[in-house]
CSV table of C-alpha atoms in Angstrom, one decimal:
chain,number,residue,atom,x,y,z
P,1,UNK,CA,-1.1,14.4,-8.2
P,2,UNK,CA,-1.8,10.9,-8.1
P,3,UNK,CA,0.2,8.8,-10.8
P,4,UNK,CA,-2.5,6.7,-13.7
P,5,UNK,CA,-2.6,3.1,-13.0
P,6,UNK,CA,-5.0,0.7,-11.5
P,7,UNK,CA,-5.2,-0.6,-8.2
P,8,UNK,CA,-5.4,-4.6,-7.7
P,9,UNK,CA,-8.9,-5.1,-6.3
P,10,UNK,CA,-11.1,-8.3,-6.6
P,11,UNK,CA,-14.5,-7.8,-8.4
P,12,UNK,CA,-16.3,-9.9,-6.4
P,13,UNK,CA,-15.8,-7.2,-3.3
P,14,UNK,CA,-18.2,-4.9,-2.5
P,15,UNK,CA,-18.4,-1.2,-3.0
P,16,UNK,CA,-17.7,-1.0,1.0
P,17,UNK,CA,-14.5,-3.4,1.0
P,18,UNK,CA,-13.3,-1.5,-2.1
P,19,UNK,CA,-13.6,1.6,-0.3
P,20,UNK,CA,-11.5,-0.2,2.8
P,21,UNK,CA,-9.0,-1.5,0.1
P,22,UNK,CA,-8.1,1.6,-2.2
P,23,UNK,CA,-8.3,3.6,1.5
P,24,UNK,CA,-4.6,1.7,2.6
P,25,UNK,CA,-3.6,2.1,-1.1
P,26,UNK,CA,-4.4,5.6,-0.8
P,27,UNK,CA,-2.0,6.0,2.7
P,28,UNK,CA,0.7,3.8,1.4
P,29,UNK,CA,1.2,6.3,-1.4
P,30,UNK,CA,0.9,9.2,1.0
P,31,UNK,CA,3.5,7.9,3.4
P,32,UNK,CA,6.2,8.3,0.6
P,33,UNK,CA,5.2,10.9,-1.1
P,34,UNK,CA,4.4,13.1,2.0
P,35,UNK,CA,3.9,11.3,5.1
P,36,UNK,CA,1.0,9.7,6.7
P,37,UNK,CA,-0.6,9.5,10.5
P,38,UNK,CA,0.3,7.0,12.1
P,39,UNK,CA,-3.1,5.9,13.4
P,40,UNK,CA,-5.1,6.4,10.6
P,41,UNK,CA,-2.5,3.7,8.2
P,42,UNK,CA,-2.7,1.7,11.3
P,43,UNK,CA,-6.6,1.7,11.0
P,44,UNK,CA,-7.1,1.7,7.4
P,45,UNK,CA,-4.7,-1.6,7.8
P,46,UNK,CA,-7.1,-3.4,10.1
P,47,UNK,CA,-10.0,-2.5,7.7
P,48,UNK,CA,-8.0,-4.0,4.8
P,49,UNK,CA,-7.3,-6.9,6.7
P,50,UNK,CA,-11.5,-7.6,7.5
P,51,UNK,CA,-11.6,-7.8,3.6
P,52,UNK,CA,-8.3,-9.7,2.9
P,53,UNK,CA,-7.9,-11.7,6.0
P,54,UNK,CA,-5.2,-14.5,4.4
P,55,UNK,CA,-1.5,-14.0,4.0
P,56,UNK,CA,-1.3,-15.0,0.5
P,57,UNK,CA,-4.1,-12.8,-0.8
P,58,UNK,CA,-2.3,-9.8,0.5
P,59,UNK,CA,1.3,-11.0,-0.7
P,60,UNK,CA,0.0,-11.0,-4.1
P,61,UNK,CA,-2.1,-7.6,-3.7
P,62,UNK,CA,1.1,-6.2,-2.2
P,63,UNK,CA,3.1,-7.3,-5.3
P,64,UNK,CA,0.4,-6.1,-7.8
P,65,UNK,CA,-0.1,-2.9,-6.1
P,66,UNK,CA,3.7,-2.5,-5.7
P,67,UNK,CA,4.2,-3.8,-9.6
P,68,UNK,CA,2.1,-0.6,-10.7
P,69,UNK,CA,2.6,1.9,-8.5
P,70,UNK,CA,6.4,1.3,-7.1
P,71,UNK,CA,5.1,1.5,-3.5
P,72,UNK,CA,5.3,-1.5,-1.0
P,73,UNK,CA,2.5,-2.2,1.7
P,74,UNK,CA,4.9,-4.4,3.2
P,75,UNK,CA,7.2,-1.9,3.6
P,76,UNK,CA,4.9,1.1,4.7
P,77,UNK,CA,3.1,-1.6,7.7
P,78,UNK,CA,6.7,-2.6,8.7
P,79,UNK,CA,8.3,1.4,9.0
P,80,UNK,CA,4.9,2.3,10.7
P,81,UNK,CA,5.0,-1.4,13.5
P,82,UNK,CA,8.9,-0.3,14.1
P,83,UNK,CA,8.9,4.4,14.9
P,84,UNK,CA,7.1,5.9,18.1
P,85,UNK,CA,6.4,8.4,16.1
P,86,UNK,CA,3.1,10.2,14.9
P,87,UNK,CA,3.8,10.1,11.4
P,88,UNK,CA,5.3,7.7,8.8
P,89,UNK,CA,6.9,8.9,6.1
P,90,UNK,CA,9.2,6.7,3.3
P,91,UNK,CA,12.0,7.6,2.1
P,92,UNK,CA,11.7,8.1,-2.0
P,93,UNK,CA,15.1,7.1,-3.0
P,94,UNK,CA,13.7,3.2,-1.7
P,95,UNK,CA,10.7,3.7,-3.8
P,96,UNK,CA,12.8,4.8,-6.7
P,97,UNK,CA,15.4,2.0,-6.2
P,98,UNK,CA,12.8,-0.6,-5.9
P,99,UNK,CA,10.6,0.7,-9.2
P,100,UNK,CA,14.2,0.7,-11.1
P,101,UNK,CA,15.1,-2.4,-10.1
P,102,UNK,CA,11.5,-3.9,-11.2
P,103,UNK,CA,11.7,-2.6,-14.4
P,104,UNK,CA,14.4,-5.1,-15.5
């Protein structure tokens, strides 16, 4: 079960970029609470990226995103660029760590 709090999106998107948006959300909470394909973060990645092309648009999304949920795009995009493997999968003591640490 998903844990209540808002994702960062910009109203000015529409319905379709949401959808592309709070679909990598979506996997980067998957891949550490049960693991993700490989392909399909990979994919919903480059979809994200059509609607948030810049670098500093998706640093602060990442931080938002990461502020309320304790997950890290950045984190998730950088396990998934550096295994061979099929499926990506985070391990939740760095998601616990990290939402600890944030807390203070």
């Amino acid at each position: 079960m998903k844990p209540n709090y808002e994702y960062p999106l910009d109203l000015d998107w529409s319905k379709a970029d949401m959808i592309k948006v709070t679909t990598l959300y979506s996997l980067v909470e998957d891949a550490y609470e049960k693991g993700v394909d490989r392909a399909n973060l990979q994919a919903a990645y480059a979809a994200f990226k059509t609607v948030v092309p810049d670098k500093g648009t998706e640093r602060q999304l990442d931080r938002e995103f990461e502020q309320a949920s304790g997950y890290s795009i950045y984190r998730v995009m950088k396990a998934a660029q550096g295994t061979s493997s099929g499926r990506v999968r985070m391990k939740e003591a760095t998601r616990n760590a990290e939402s600890t640490r944030s807390k203070h």
